[in-house]
Short mmCIF file of C-alpha atoms in Angstrom, two decimals:
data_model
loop_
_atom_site.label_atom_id
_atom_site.label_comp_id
_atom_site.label_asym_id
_atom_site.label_seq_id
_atom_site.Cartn_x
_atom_site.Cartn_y
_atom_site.Cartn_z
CA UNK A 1469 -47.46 -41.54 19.51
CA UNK A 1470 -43.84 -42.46 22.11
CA UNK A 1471 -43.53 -38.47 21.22
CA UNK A 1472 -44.88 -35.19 22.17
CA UNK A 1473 -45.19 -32.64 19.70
CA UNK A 1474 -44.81 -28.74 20.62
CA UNK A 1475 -46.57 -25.90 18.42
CA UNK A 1476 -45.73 -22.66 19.16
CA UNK A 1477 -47.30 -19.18 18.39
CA UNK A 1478 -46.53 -15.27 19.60
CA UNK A 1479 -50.89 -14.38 18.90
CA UNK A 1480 -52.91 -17.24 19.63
CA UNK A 1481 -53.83 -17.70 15.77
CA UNK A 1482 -50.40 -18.70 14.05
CA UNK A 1483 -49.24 -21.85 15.17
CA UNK A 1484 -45.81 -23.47 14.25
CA UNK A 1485 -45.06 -26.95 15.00
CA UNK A 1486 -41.75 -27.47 16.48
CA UNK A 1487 -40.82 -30.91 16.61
CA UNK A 1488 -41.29 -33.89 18.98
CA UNK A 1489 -39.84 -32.47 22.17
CA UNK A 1490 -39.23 -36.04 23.72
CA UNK A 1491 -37.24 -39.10 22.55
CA UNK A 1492 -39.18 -42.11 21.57
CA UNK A 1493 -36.85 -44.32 24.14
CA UNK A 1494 -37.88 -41.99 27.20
CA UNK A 1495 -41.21 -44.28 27.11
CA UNK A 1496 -40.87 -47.19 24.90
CA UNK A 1497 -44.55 -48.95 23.88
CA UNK A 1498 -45.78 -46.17 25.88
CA UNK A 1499 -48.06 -42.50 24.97
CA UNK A 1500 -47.09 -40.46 27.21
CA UNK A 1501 -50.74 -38.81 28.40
CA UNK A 1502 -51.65 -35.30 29.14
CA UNK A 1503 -48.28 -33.75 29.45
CA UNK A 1504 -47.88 -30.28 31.13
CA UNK A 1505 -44.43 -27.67 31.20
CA UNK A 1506 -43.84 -25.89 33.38
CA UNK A 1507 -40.93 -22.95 33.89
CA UNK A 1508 -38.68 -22.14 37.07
CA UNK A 1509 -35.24 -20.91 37.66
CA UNK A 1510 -33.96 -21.17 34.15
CA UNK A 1511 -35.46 -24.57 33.33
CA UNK A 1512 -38.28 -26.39 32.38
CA UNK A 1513 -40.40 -29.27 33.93
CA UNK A 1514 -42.44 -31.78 32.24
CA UNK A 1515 -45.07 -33.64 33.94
CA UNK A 1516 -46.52 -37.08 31.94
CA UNK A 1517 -48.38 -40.23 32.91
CA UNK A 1518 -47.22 -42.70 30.17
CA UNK A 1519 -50.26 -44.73 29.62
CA UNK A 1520 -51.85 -43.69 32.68
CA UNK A 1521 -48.99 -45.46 34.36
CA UNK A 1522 -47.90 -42.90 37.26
CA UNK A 1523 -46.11 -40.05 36.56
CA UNK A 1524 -42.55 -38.86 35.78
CA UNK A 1525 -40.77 -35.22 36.08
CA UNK A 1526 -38.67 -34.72 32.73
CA UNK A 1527 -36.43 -31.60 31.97
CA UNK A 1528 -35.27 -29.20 29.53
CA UNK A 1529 -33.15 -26.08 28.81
CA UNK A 1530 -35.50 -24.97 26.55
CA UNK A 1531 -39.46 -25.54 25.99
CA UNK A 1532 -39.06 -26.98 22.50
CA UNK A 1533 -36.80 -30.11 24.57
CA UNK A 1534 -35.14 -32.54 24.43
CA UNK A 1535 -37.17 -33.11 27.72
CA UNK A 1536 -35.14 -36.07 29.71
CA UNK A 1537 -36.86 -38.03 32.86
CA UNK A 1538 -34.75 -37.15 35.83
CA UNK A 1539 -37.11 -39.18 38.15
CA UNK A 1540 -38.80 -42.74 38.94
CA UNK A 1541 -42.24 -43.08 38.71
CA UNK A 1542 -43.83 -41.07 40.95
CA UNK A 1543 -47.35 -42.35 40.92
CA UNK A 1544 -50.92 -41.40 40.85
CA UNK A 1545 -53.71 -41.00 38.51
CA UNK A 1546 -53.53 -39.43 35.28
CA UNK A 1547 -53.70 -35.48 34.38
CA UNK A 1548 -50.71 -34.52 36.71
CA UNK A 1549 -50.88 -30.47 36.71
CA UNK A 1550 -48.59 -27.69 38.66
CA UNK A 1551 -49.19 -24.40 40.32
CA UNK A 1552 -46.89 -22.20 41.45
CA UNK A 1553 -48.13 -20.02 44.07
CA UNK A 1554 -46.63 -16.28 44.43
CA UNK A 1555 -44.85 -17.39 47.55
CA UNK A 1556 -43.05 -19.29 45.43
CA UNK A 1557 -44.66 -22.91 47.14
CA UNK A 1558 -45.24 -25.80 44.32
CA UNK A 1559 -48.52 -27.82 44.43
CA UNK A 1560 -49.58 -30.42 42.29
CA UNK A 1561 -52.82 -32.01 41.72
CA UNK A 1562 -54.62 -34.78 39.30
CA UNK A 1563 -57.60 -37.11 38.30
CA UNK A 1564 -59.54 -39.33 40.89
CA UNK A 1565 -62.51 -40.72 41.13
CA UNK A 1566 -63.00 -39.71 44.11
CA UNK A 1567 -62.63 -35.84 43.03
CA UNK A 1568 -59.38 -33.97 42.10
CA UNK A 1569 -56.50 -34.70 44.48
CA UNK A 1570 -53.45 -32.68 45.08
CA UNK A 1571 -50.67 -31.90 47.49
CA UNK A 1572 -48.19 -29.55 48.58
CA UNK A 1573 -44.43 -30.44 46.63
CA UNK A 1574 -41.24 -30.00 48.60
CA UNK A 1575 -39.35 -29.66 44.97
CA UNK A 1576 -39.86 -29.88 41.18
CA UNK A 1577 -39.79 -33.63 41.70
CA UNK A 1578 -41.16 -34.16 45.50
CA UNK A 1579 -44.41 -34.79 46.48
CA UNK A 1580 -46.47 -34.74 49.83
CA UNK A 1581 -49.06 -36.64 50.88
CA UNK A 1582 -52.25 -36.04 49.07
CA UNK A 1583 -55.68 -34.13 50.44
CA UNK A 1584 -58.83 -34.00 48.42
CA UNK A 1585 -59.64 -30.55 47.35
CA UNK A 1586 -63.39 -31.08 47.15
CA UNK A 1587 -63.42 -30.19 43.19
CA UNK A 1588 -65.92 -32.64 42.29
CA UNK A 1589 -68.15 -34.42 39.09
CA UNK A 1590 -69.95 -36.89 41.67
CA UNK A 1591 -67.64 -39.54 39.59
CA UNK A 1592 -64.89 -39.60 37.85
CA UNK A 1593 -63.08 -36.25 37.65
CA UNK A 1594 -59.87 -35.02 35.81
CA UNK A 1595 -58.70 -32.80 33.71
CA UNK A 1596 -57.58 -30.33 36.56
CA UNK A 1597 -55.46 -26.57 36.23
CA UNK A 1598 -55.67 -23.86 39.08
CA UNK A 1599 -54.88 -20.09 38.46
CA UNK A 1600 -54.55 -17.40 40.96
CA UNK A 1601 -56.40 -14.23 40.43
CA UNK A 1602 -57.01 -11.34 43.03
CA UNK A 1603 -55.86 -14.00 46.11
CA UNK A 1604 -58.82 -16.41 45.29
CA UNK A 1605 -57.54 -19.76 43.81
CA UNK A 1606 -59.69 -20.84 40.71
CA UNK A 1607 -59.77 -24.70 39.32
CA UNK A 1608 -60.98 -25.92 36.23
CA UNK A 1609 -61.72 -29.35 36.27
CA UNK A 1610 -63.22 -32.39 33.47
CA UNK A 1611 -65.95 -35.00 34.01
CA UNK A 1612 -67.72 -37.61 32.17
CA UNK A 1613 -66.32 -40.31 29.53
CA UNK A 1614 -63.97 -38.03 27.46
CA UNK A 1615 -65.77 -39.70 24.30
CA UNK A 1616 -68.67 -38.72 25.38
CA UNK A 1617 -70.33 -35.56 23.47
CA UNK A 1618 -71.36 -34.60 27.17
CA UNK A 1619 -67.59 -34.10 28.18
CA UNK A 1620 -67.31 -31.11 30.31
CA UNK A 1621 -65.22 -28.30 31.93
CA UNK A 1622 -66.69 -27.02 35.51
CA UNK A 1623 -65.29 -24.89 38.01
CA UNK A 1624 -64.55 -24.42 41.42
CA UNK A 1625 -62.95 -21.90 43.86
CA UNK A 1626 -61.16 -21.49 46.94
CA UNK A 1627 -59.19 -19.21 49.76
CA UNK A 1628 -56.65 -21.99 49.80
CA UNK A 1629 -54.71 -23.87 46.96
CA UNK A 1630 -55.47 -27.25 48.38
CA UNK A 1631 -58.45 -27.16 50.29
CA UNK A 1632 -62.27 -26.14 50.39
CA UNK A 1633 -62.77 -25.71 46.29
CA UNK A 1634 -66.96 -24.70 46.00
CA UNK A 1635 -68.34 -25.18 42.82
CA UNK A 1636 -69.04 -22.39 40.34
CA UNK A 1637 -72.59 -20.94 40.62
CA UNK A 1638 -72.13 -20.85 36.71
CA UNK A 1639 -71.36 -24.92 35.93
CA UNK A 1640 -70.58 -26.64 33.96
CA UNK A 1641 -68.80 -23.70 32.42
CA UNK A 1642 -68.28 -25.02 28.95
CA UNK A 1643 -70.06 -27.92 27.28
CA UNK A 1644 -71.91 -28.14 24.02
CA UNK A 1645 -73.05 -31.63 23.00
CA UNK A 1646 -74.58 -31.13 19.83
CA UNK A 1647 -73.40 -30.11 16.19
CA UNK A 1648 -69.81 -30.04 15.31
CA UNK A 1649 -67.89 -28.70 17.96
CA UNK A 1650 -68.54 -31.52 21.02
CA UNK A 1651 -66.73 -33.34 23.92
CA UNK A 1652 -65.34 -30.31 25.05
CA UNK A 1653 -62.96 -30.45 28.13
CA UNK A 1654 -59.15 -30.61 29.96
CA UNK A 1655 -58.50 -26.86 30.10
CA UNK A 1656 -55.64 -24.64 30.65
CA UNK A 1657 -56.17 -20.91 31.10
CA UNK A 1658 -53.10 -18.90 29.46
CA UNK A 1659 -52.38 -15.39 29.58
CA UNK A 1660 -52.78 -13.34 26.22
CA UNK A 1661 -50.23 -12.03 24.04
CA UNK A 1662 -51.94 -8.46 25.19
CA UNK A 1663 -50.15 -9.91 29.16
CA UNK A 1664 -53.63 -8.85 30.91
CA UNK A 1665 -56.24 -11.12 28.83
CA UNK A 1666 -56.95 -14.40 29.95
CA UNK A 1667 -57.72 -17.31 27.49
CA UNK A 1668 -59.49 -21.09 28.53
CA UNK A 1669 -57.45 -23.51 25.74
CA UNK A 1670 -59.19 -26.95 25.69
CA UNK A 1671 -59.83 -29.52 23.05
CA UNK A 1672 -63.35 -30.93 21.79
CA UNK A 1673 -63.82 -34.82 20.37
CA UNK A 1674 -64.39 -35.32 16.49
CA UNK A 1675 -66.36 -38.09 14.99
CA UNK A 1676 -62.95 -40.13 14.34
CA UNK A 1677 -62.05 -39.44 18.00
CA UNK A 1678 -59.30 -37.10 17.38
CA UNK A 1679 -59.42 -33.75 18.93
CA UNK A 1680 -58.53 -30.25 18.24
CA UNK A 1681 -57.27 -26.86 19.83
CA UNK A 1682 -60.10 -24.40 21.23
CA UNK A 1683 -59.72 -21.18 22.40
CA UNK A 1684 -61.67 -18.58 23.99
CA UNK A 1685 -61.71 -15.54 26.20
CA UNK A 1686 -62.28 -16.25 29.99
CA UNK A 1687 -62.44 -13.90 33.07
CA UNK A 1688 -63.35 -14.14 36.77
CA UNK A 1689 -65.87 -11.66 38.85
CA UNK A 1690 -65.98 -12.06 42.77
CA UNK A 1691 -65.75 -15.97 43.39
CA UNK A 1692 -67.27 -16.78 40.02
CA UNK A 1693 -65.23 -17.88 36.54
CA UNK A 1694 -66.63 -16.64 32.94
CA UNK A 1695 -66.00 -18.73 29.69
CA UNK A 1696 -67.40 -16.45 26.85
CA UNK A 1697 -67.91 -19.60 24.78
CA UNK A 1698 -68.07 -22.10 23.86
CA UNK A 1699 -67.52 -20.69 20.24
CA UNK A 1700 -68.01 -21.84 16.58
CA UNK A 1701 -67.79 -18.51 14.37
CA UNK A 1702 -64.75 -16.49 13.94
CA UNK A 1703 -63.79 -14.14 17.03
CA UNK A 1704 -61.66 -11.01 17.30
CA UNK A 1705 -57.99 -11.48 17.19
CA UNK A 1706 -56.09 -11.61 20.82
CA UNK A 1707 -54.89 -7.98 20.93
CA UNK A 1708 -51.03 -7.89 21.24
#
C-alpha cells in the first residue's frame, strides 16, 4: 500500500485500527517501508524509506496523522529508527550491510555523519531499535533474507549509544524456523500498559508472505537481554 495504517490498543490484546495515517500523494507509486513515530515537544515524527529509497521526516499533531513530509530525502538504507537519550540528544540509526549504522542528529530532521556501531549479522543487518535501561544502551537488531524461515532478532549492548555494541551472550535472541510461527524479526521493545513491563513486538513471515503482530515479555539482567519467547500458546494478559 501508498498508506500506513495505525492500530491502536490501551492492553496489548485489543487492537483498533485507526485509519491510514498518511495521504496516498505523500509517496505516489511508492510503499513507504518500515515506518517508525516518534513523540517530542507536542508533536510527532515519522521516519519512512519509500521503497527503500532514502528516508523522509513527516509530522503530525496527533499519532493517528495526517503525517505530512516536512523534509527532502535524507538518505540511507532502509529501517531508519530514533532514540532519544535522557539528555535529551537524538540519534538515529539503520540497515547496512556492513552492520547497523547510526549517528548523532542535530534536530528532528538533521543528521550527522554516520559511525558503525559494531551491531553485526556478518552480512546484511537491519531491523535496528535501541532502549536505555539502568545506563547500558541495548540494540535489537535483524539478519538474514526476511523470507527466510531463519529470519532473526539478536542483540547487542553498549556504554555508549553509538559506539562499541558486543553481542548478546544469549543470540540470536528470538528465532524459530519451524512450524507455524517462522521468519521472526524487526523488533521494537514497548513499555507495558502496567508502565514497568517491557514487551519485544516483532512480526513472523506466513506461507503467503504476509506477516503478523507478535508479542512477548522481554527483560534485561547485567549486560544481557531476555526474550521469554518466542511463543505459540496463549500467555497471561499484560497487567494494567
Amino acid at each position: 500500500n501508498e498508506d500506513i495504517r495505525c492500530w491502536s490498543s490501551k492492553n496489548l490484546l485489543d487492537w483498533e485500527l485507526e485509519g491510514p495515517v498518511i495521504g496516498p500523494e505523500e509517496f505516489p507509486g511508492l510503499v513507504p517501508f518500515a515506518p517508525e513515530v516518534v513523540y517530542w515537544n507536542g508533536s510527532f515524527y515519522m521516519y519512512t524509506s519509500p521503497h527503500g529509497f532514502g528516508h523522509y521526516v513527516l509530522k503530525s499533531d496527533s499519532p493517528t496523522g495526517p503525517f505530512r513530509k516536512i523534509t527532502d530525502n535524507l538518505g540511507h538504507n532502509i529501517d531508519g529508527t530514533v532514540f532519544i537519550d535522557d539528555d535529551g540528544q537524538w540519534y538515529f540509526y539503520w540497515a547496512d550491510d556492513t552492520g547497523i549504522l547510526g549517528c548523532r542528529m542535530n534536530s528532528p530532521t538533521e543528521l550527522t555523519q554516520p559511525v558503525n556501531t559494531g551491531a553485526y549479522l556478518h552480512g546484511w543487518t537491519e531491523g535496528p531499535f535501541v532502549v536505555k535501561h539502568n545506563g547500558k544502551y541495548y540494540m535489537t537488531y535483524t539478519g538474514n533474507h526476511y523470507l527466510s524461515s531463519g529470519y532473526r532478532i539478536n542483540g547487542a549492548v553498549s556504554d555508549d549509544p553509538l559506539n562499541g555494541y558486543s553481542e548478546d551472550k544469549n543470540n540470536p535472541l528470538v528465532i524459530n524456523t519451524e512450524g507455524e510461527v517462522i521468519g521472526l524479526g524487526h523488533s521494537t521493545t514497548v513499555l507495558g500498559p502496567d508502565m514497568k513491563s517491557y514487551y519485544i513486538v516483532y512480526h513472523n513471515l506466513n506461507p503467503d508472505r504476509t506477516r503478523d503482530l507478535n508479542i512477548d515479555l522481554q527483560s534485561w539482567h547485567g549486560r544481557n537481554t531476555y526474550v521469554y519467547g518466542p511463543t505459540v500458546t496463549k500467555q497471561p494478559a499484560p497487567q494494567l
